[in-house]
Amino acid sequence: MIMKLFPQNVSHVRRSLGGNSFNNQIPREFGALQNLTTLAIHFNLLNGGIPEELGNMSNLEILYLNENHLSGHIPQQLGNLTQLQDLDLHTNNFVGELPPSFMKLVNLLYFLVQGNSLSGKIPTFIANWTQLNTLDLLGNNFEGPLPKEISSLESLVYLALSNVVTRGSAYDFPDLSRMTSLQDLTLRKCSLGGPIPGYIWELKKLQNLFLRENKLNGLLPGWLTKRKNVKPHRYVDVSENLFKLTTSEFNASSDDLDVLLALRNGLSISGTIFQGAQFSLTYADDELFINCGGKEVTVNGNHYSADQNPNGSSTFSRDEKGGWGYSSMGLTKSLDKRPESLIIKDTCNLSNTAALLVETARVAPISLKYYGFCFSNGNYTIKLYFTEIGLSKKQAFCITPTRRFDIDIQRKNVRKNYNIEAEEANDDGDKIVEYNTSIKSHLEIHLYWSGNGSVIYSQNYGPLISAISVTKVRVPPPPKHHPKLSPTLKAVIAVSSLFFLALLLLLLRKLGYLGGKRSSKEELKATELFPGGVYTFRQIKDATQNFNVVNKLGEGGFGPVYKGLLPDGTTIAVKQLSGKSKQGIREFVNEIGTISALQHPNLVKLMGCCAEDNELLLIYEYMENNSLDHALFGPEEIKSRLNWSTRVKIILGIAKGLTYLHEESKLKIIHRDIKPTNILLDKELNAKITDFGYAKLNEGEHTHVITRIAGTTGYMAPEYAMRGYLTSKADVYSFGVVTLEIVSGRNSASCRPSDQTVYLLDSAYVLQEQGNLMDLVDPKLGTDYSWTEANSILELAMMCTNPSPTLRPTMSEVVKVIEGKTKIKTTSSTVQRSTDEIALTKAMAALSQPSPSESYSTAGPSEATPPLSNSNNITNEI
């Protein structure tokens, strides 16, 4: 489509196609336009990568690709554009390091890559760009420090860097003394320590200085505290550092407090010293409600305080009653001298009372903090309400900018690069981040722009919030102390559990599921046998709104799973099995008999069951974040929450759950179907194992020869899938495959045989043999992970997938390695696989990878039920 704008009979020199809503890829044919000096295709919806052929445009001087949806690595071939003077790639999704070939771009005047996910060390070859005017690296993942060679760029006018990845202690302030042309310097969140060099304050042309969120200390120059001496139109932001000021300068209660200082145009000193300040209140709150940017309003019986202070950036405001306050920090780029009001109002007329909470919002240029000053100690539920009412399409370019910011609660990051518009709304249409935390006296909620999303235009794209709700978690009184259970009592409990299972089997038999016919009277007795554990079909039908497709969470190998709501407000997940198939009945009985005896934080809790007519239903606790499969391979906004620490937490949770099944519970269980769809995630993204329909008791240390092979292709151990030999090491193998998927972000079961593709496990074998196993790490993580920890976990996953079960570790050994309590015992037998072993595993992979449309079961009825993902359940009767 774009190439139609370049007729072949016309010699093009300059071409600007910005803001045309092009939504395809950049044509490779651009490389043939040898005479082109300007190519501007910014502010579009272009996707894919930058074609290497663009490196053939030898006369190109200006290249604008900014504000698109481009991704991947920046190609080396762009380094061939030695005539290039202006290269703008900002606000895309580029990853990886800056290409070394860029050292040849000696004519560069402007280089802008802010708002991407670039990583690696800031290259020293930037010093070759001696004519450089603008260098903008904001909002990436570069490693510090800023190389000293850059100090030679004496023509530099604008320098911006933020969010530097730190590998150790704080860095010294870079030597910029030769940059006498500097007008704008931003070094935000760069782990800078020590004092600000004196020459900074003597740079005559410097207008804007942004050094917030570092570890800078020492004294500030006196003119900063004297309004009359502040230079006109100068901006200074040194917020959230470790400077000291005397009490006479700011009327502070201490001279050893964090300083929040920002000056705007010399009109006022709006800095506030808050961190560590003491507030004496005569009461302690156990709830807090704020209508951010709006008036007082009562919603659902909760009274939301007004928050209508019109003051703009760099301000601190406290509620009239003294219970809460907020600080807004950062400066807009506009030189408009009018007072800044950072309250945004929706233009729609909302009549719904609850909608009043999202009618207004408070926004900040960079940082917005809300404080609660005096809470009673305990656990609290915090709800943050968001609505995007501040962004509109840029009329000049027909695109909508994006707002992204991080969310910290009690100085712990709970969401990174939160995008309000991309977030799914709940049933009431609200977009809420809910978080449980412990509060001791004070609460701090911090929203801050880390450099991603759209850059600052005349409008403000910093953090925004509409309402805050903080409520204490009411804990029931502790039960009375009971003495430890005697051996006799333990025996009684064990016998009672067996009796419960026997009654259940008897019930199923009487109801006709295990032979015989049921009567209407027996149906009425179903709920009397197990009060509180057995639900009627009518109850579940009402809870799921007659199994409405809207409440459908997914599709399993034996039937669908629905979300339900009980009359007491409890949210449940309902697994519907086929009561007409023997296979469905077998899974129903097996799952109840297995999981009812198991209780562990990393196992999904079975709340009850229902067996009426031909309906077999299992009722579980509801998992807010669906399955691991959904998190890894589902919507992009869910994947963005899977940072490295969260992935390690999930892997460790699965390992602990399997350790309990294999070694710690009284009933030693082999799950036989560990895969991402059978790992559910709660609201804190803790992993919980589910689906025990294939589980089997492990009757000692002996190897079982199984005549009924059950599990999911792609995750079954070779010795089990091909010969029927079953031990707990089969679960270890499945765990290893799942771990590779979590670390790599790639779906093992989605790969299909072809000349170009290989399976994830095949790739892992090859990379391990080449010594490049770390290439498996998901590139979306950038450099924000521990190399040592990632390498250890990948090596551990390879041990778990060893073709020989005797060389696989136990799950308790796996837990110790992940927790860092022991190291991997690597031997030649665990790293170097024989040719026969690799051939066996690859043959098994080929055998166990049907096409996406295939799903089969030879043990049940002829019709097959599609699984939750591309992986396929298989049950073979031999």
GROMACS .gro file of N, CA and C in nm, residues 295-400:
model
  318
  295LYS      N    1  -1.523   1.566   4.413
  295LYS     CA    2  -1.589   1.616   4.533
  295LYS      C    3  -1.624   1.501   4.627
  296GLU      N    4  -1.674   1.537   4.746
  296GLU     CA    5  -1.720   1.435   4.839
  296GLU      C    6  -1.837   1.359   4.777
  297VAL      N    7  -1.837   1.227   4.796
  297VAL     CA    8  -1.944   1.144   4.741
  297VAL      C    9  -1.954   1.017   4.824
  298THR      N   10  -2.074   0.966   4.839
  298THR     CA   11  -2.097   0.840   4.909
  298THR      C   12  -2.137   0.735   4.808
  299VAL      N   13  -2.061   0.627   4.803
  299VAL     CA   14  -2.085   0.517   4.709
  299VAL      C   15  -2.086   0.387   4.786
  300ASN      N   16  -2.194   0.312   4.771
  300ASN     CA   17  -2.210   0.183   4.840
  300ASN      C   18  -2.187   0.194   4.990
  301GLY      N   19  -2.232   0.305   5.046
  301GLY     CA   20  -2.221   0.324   5.190
  301GLY      C   21  -2.086   0.375   5.237
  302ASN      N   22  -1.992   0.393   5.147
  302ASN     CA   23  -1.858   0.442   5.183
  302ASN      C   24  -1.846   0.590   5.147
  303HIS      N   25  -1.796   0.669   5.243
  303HIS     CA   26  -1.784   0.813   5.222
  303HIS      C   27  -1.645   0.845   5.167
  304TYR      N   28  -1.640   0.892   5.042
  304TYR     CA   29  -1.515   0.925   4.974
  304TYR      C   30  -1.485   1.074   4.996
  305SER      N   31  -1.366   1.102   5.048
  305SER     CA   32  -1.324   1.240   5.074
  305SER      C   33  -1.299   1.314   4.943
  306ALA      N   34  -1.323   1.446   4.948
  306ALA     CA   35  -1.294   1.529   4.832
  306ALA      C   36  -1.143   1.547   4.815
  307ASP      N   37  -1.101   1.560   4.689
  307ASP     CA   38  -0.959   1.580   4.658
  307ASP      C   39  -0.954   1.678   4.541
  308GLN      N   40  -0.975   1.806   4.570
  308GLN     CA   41  -0.994   1.905   4.465
  308GLN      C   42  -0.891   2.017   4.466
  309ASN      N   43  -0.777   1.995   4.530
  309ASN     CA   44  -0.672   2.097   4.528
  309ASN      C   45  -0.628   2.118   4.384
  310PRO      N   46  -0.641   2.240   4.329
  310PRO     CA   47  -0.609   2.261   4.187
  310PRO      C   48  -0.460   2.278   4.160
  311ASN      N   49  -0.377   2.282   4.265
  311ASN     CA   50  -0.234   2.307   4.243
  311ASN      C   51  -0.175   2.204   4.150
  312GLY      N   52  -0.079   2.246   4.070
  312GLY     CA   53  -0.020   2.160   3.970
  312GLY      C   54   0.097   2.079   4.022
  313SER      N   55   0.198   2.064   3.937
  313SER     CA   56   0.311   1.977   3.969
  313SER      C   57   0.394   2.035   4.083
  314SER      N   58   0.472   1.949   4.144
  314SER     CA   59   0.564   1.985   4.251
  314SER      C   60   0.490   2.049   4.368
  315THR      N   61   0.400   1.974   4.425
  315THR     CA   62   0.322   2.027   4.536
  315THR      C   63   0.292   1.917   4.634
  316PHE      N   64   0.262   1.956   4.758
  316PHE     CA   65   0.217   1.862   4.859
  316PHE      C   66   0.090   1.918   4.922
  317SER      N   67  -0.012   1.834   4.935
  317SER     CA   68  -0.138   1.879   4.992
  317SER      C   69  -0.185   1.777   5.095
  318ARG      N   70  -0.241   1.829   5.204
  318ARG     CA   71  -0.288   1.742   5.310
  318ARG      C   72  -0.437   1.764   5.333
  319ASP      N   73  -0.510   1.656   5.358
  319ASP     CA   74  -0.652   1.664   5.385
  319ASP      C   75  -0.679   1.751   5.508
  320GLU      N   76  -0.795   1.820   5.508
  320GLU     CA   77  -0.827   1.909   5.618
  320GLU      C   78  -0.826   1.838   5.753
  321LYS      N   79  -0.869   1.713   5.756
  321LYS     CA   80  -0.874   1.639   5.882
  321LYS      C   81  -0.739   1.577   5.917
  322GLY      N   82  -0.645   1.584   5.826
  322GLY     CA   83  -0.510   1.538   5.855
  322GLY      C   84  -0.486   1.390   5.840
  323GLY      N   85  -0.585   1.316   5.789
  323GLY     CA   86  -0.570   1.171   5.780
  323GLY      C   87  -0.492   1.123   5.659
  324TRP      N   88  -0.487   1.205   5.554
  324TRP     CA   89  -0.417   1.164   5.433
  324TRP      C   90  -0.365   1.286   5.359
  325GLY      N   91  -0.278   1.262   5.263
  325GLY     CA   92  -0.224   1.369   5.181
  325GLY      C   93  -0.168   1.312   5.052
  326TYR      N   94  -0.127   1.401   4.963
  326TYR     CA   95  -0.064   1.354   4.840
  326TYR      C   96   0.049   1.449   4.802
  327SER      N   97   0.146   1.396   4.726
  327SER     CA   98   0.250   1.480   4.669
  327SER      C   99   0.254   1.454   4.519
  328SER      N  100   0.259   1.561   4.443
  328SER     CA  101   0.265   1.555   4.297
  328SER      C  102   0.397   1.615   4.255
  329MET      N  103   0.480   1.539   4.185
  329MET     CA  104   0.614   1.584   4.152
  329MET      C  105   0.640   1.575   4.002
  330GLY      N  106   0.737   1.653   3.959
  330GLY     CA  107   0.777   1.657   3.819
  330GLY      C  108   0.726   1.782   3.753
  331LEU      N  109   0.787   1.817   3.643
  331LEU     CA  110   0.753   1.941   3.573
  331LEU      C  111   0.717   1.911   3.430
  332THR      N  112   0.614   1.979   3.379
  332THR     CA  113   0.580   1.963   3.239
  332THR      C  114   0.680   2.037   3.152
  333LYS      N  115   0.685   2.002   3.025
  333LYS     CA  116   0.779   2.066   2.934
  333LYS      C  117   0.731   2.201   2.885
  334SER      N  118   0.603   2.227   2.905
  334SER     CA  119   0.550   2.353   2.854
  334SER      C  120   0.606   2.472   2.931
  335LEU      N  121   0.635   2.579   2.861
  335LEU     CA  122   0.682   2.702   2.925
  335LEU      C  123   0.566   2.797   2.951
  336ASP      N  124   0.444   2.744   2.936
  336ASP     CA  125   0.326   2.825   2.963
  336ASP      C  126   0.327   2.870   3.109
  337LYS      N  127   0.314   2.997   3.132
  337LYS     CA  128   0.324   3.050   3.267
  337LYS      C  129   0.191   3.044   3.343
  338ARG      N  130   0.085   2.997   3.279
  338ARG     CA  131  -0.042   2.990   3.349
  338ARG      C  132  -0.035   2.882   3.456
  339PRO      N  133  -0.111   2.895   3.568
  339PRO     CA  134  -0.112   2.793   3.673
  339PRO      C  135  -0.157   2.660   3.616
  340GLU      N  136  -0.094   2.554   3.660
  340GLU     CA  137  -0.124   2.422   3.609
  340GLU      C  138  -0.223   2.352   3.700
  341SER      N  139  -0.338   2.312   3.647
  341SER     CA  140  -0.434   2.231   3.721
  341SER      C  141  -0.425   2.090   3.667
  342LEU      N  142  -0.388   1.998   3.752
  342LEU     CA  143  -0.371   1.860   3.708
  342LEU      C  144  -0.487   1.774   3.756
  343ILE      N  145  -0.607   1.829   3.748
  343ILE     CA  146  -0.731   1.754   3.768
  343ILE      C  147  -0.801   1.746   3.635
  344ILE      N  148  -0.837   1.625   3.594
  344ILE     CA  149  -0.901   1.604   3.465
  344ILE      C  150  -1.045   1.562   3.490
  345LYS      N  151  -1.138   1.618   3.413
  345LYS     CA  152  -1.279   1.586   3.427
  345LYS      C  153  -1.333   1.527   3.298
  346ASP      N  154  -1.421   1.427   3.315
  346ASP     CA  155  -1.485   1.366   3.199
  346ASP      C  156  -1.592   1.461   3.147
  347THR      N  157  -1.602   1.470   3.016
  347THR     CA  158  -1.700   1.560   2.956
  347THR      C  159  -1.838   1.497   2.949
  348CYS      N  160  -1.847   1.364   2.975
  348CYS     CA  161  -1.976   1.296   2.969
  348CYS      C  162  -2.058   1.331   3.094
  349ASN      N  163  -2.189   1.336   3.081
  349ASN     CA  164  -2.276   1.358   3.196
  349ASN      C  165  -2.315   1.223   3.255
  350LEU      N  166  -2.255   1.189   3.369
  350LEU     CA  167  -2.278   1.060   3.431
  350LEU      C  168  -2.382   1.074   3.541
  351SER      N  169  -2.488   0.995   3.534
  351SER     CA  170  -2.593   1.001   3.634
  351SER      C  171  -2.579   0.894   3.740
  352ASN      N  172  -2.512   0.786   3.709
  352ASN     CA  173  -2.492   0.677   3.804
  352ASN      C  174  -2.405   0.725   3.920
  353THR      N  175  -2.449   0.697   4.044
  353THR     CA  176  -2.373   0.742   4.161
  353THR      C  177  -2.234   0.681   4.163
  354ALA      N  178  -2.225   0.549   4.135
  354ALA     CA  179  -2.095   0.483   4.137
  354ALA      C  180  -2.002   0.541   4.032
  355ALA      N  181  -2.061   0.590   3.922
  355ALA     CA  182  -1.979   0.646   3.814
  355ALA      C  183  -1.912   0.776   3.854
  356LEU      N  184  -1.959   0.837   3.963
  356LEU     CA  185  -1.897   0.961   4.008
  356LEU      C  186  -1.752   0.940   4.048
  357LEU      N  187  -1.715   0.817   4.082
  357LEU     CA  188  -1.576   0.790   4.120
  357LEU      C  189  -1.481   0.799   4.002
  358VAL      N  190  -1.534   0.780   3.883
  358VAL     CA  191  -1.447   0.785   3.764
  358VAL      C  192  -1.480   0.904   3.677
  359GLU      N  193  -1.552   1.001   3.733
  359GLU     CA  194  -1.585   1.122   3.658
  359GLU      C  195  -1.468   1.218   3.655
  360THR      N  196  -1.382   1.210   3.757
  360THR     CA  197  -1.263   1.295   3.764
  360THR      C  198  -1.141   1.210   3.792
  361ALA      N  199  -1.025   1.272   3.775
  361ALA     CA  200  -0.900   1.202   3.803
  361ALA      C  201  -0.792   1.305   3.833
  362ARG      N  202  -0.697   1.265   3.915
  362ARG     CA  203  -0.579   1.348   3.939
  362ARG      C  204  -0.464   1.289   3.858
  363VAL      N  205  -0.389   1.378   3.792
  363VAL     CA  206  -0.278   1.336   3.709
  363VAL      C  207  -0.154   1.411   3.754
  364ALA      N  208  -0.038   1.353   3.727
  364ALA     CA  209   0.089   1.418   3.762
  364ALA      C  210   0.186   1.401   3.646
  365PRO      N  211   0.281   1.494   3.630
  365PRO     CA  212   0.376   1.482   3.519
  365PRO      C  213   0.462   1.356   3.528
  366ILE      N  214   0.510   1.324   3.648
  366ILE     CA  215   0.599   1.210   3.663
  366ILE      C  216   0.560   1.124   3.782
  367SER      N  217   0.544   1.183   3.900
  367SER     CA  218   0.525   1.107   4.022
  367SER      C  219   0.404   1.157   4.098
  368LEU      N  220   0.319   1.064   4.143
  368LEU     CA  221   0.202   1.097   4.225
  368LEU      C  222   0.197   0.999   4.342
  369LYS      N  223   0.206   1.053   4.464
  369LYS     CA  224   0.203   0.970   4.584
  369LYS      C  225   0.084   1.008   4.671
  370TYR      N  226   0.015   0.906   4.722
  370TYR     CA  227  -0.088   0.926   4.823
  370TYR      C  228  -0.041   0.861   4.954
  371TYR      N  229  -0.063   0.933   5.065
  371TYR     CA  230  -0.018   0.886   5.196
  371TYR      C  231  -0.138   0.874   5.290
  372GLY      N  232  -0.140   0.768   5.366
  372GLY     CA  233  -0.230   0.755   5.480
  372GLY      C  234  -0.146   0.764   5.606
  373PHE      N  235  -0.180   0.857   5.697
  373PHE     CA  236  -0.088   0.891   5.806
  373PHE      C  237  -0.102   0.806   5.931
  374CYS      N  238  -0.221   0.756   5.960
  374CYS     CA  239  -0.237   0.690   6.090
  374CYS      C  240  -0.338   0.578   6.081
  375PHE      N  241  -0.289   0.458   6.047
  375PHE     CA  242  -0.375   0.340   6.040
  375PHE      C  243  -0.349   0.250   6.159
  376SER      N  244  -0.452   0.177   6.200
  376SER     CA  245  -0.430   0.070   6.296
  376SER      C  246  -0.357  -0.043   6.226
  377ASN      N  247  -0.268  -0.108   6.294
  377ASN     CA  248  -0.187  -0.213   6.234
  377ASN      C  249  -0.274  -0.330   6.190
  378GLY      N  250  -0.239  -0.389   6.077
  378GLY     CA  251  -0.313  -0.505   6.029
  378GLY      C  252  -0.302  -0.522   5.879
  379ASN      N  253  -0.381  -0.616   5.826
  379ASN     CA  254  -0.383  -0.643   5.683
  379ASN      C  255  -0.499  -0.567   5.618
  380TYR      N  256  -0.472  -0.510   5.500
  380TYR     CA  257  -0.569  -0.425   5.434
  380TYR      C  258  -0.584  -0.466   5.286
  381THR      N  259  -0.703  -0.439   5.233
  381THR     CA  260  -0.728  -0.453   5.089
  381THR      C  261  -0.734  -0.315   5.027
  382ILE      N  262  -0.648  -0.293   4.928
  382ILE     CA  263  -0.640  -0.163   4.861
  382ILE      C  264  -0.694  -0.178   4.720
  383LYS      N  265  -0.788  -0.090   4.684
  383LYS     CA  266  -0.843  -0.088   4.549
  383LYS      C  267  -0.814   0.048   4.486
  384LEU      N  268  -0.751   0.046   4.370
  384LEU     CA  269  -0.720   0.167   4.296
  384LEU      C  270  -0.807   0.170   4.171
  385TYR      N  271  -0.887   0.277   4.157
  385TYR     CA  272  -0.981   0.289   4.045
  385TYR      C  273  -0.919   0.377   3.936
  386PHE      N  274  -0.925   0.326   3.812
  386PHE     CA  275  -0.867   0.400   3.700
  386PHE      C  276  -0.969   0.414   3.588
  387THR      N  277  -0.962   0.526   3.519
  387THR     CA  278  -1.035   0.543   3.395
  387THR      C  279  -0.957   0.641   3.308
  388GLU      N  280  -0.947   0.613   3.179
  388GLU     CA  281  -0.867   0.697   3.091
  388GLU      C  282  -0.954   0.807   3.033
  389ILE      N  283  -0.950   0.925   3.097
  389ILE     CA  284  -1.030   1.037   3.049
  389ILE      C  285  -0.942   1.154   3.006
  390GLY      N  286  -0.809   1.132   3.006
  390GLY     CA  287  -0.719   1.243   2.977
  390GLY      C  288  -0.656   1.240   2.841
  391LEU      N  289  -0.673   1.129   2.766
  391LEU     CA  290  -0.609   1.118   2.636
  391LEU      C  291  -0.710   1.138   2.525
  392SER      N  292  -0.671   1.206   2.424
  392SER     CA  293  -0.753   1.223   2.304
  392SER      C  294  -0.663   1.206   2.183
  393LYS      N  295  -0.723   1.179   2.070
  393LYS     CA  296  -0.642   1.161   1.950
  393LYS      C  297  -0.573   1.290   1.911
  394LYS      N  298  -0.448   1.278   1.876
  394LYS     CA  299  -0.377   1.396   1.824
  394LYS      C  300  -0.433   1.424   1.685
  395GLN      N  301  -0.505   1.530   1.673
  395GLN     CA  302  -0.575   1.557   1.548
  395GLN      C  303  -0.480   1.567   1.429
  396ALA      N  304  -0.358   1.612   1.455
  396ALA     CA  305  -0.265   1.629   1.344
  396ALA      C  306  -0.217   1.496   1.287
  397PHE      N  307  -0.225   1.391   1.372
  397PHE     CA  308  -0.167   1.265   1.328
  397PHE      C  309  -0.264   1.148   1.333
  398CYS      N  310  -0.385   1.169   1.384
  398CYS     CA  311  -0.488   1.066   1.385
  398CYS      C  312  -0.445   0.943   1.462
  399ILE      N  313  -0.373   0.959   1.572
  399ILE     CA  314  -0.335   0.845   1.656
  399ILE      C  315  -0.366   0.880   1.800
  400THR      N  316  -0.379   0.777   1.881
  400THR     CA  317  -0.405   0.797   2.023
  400THR      C  318  -0.278   0.767   2.101
   0.00000   0.00000   0.00000
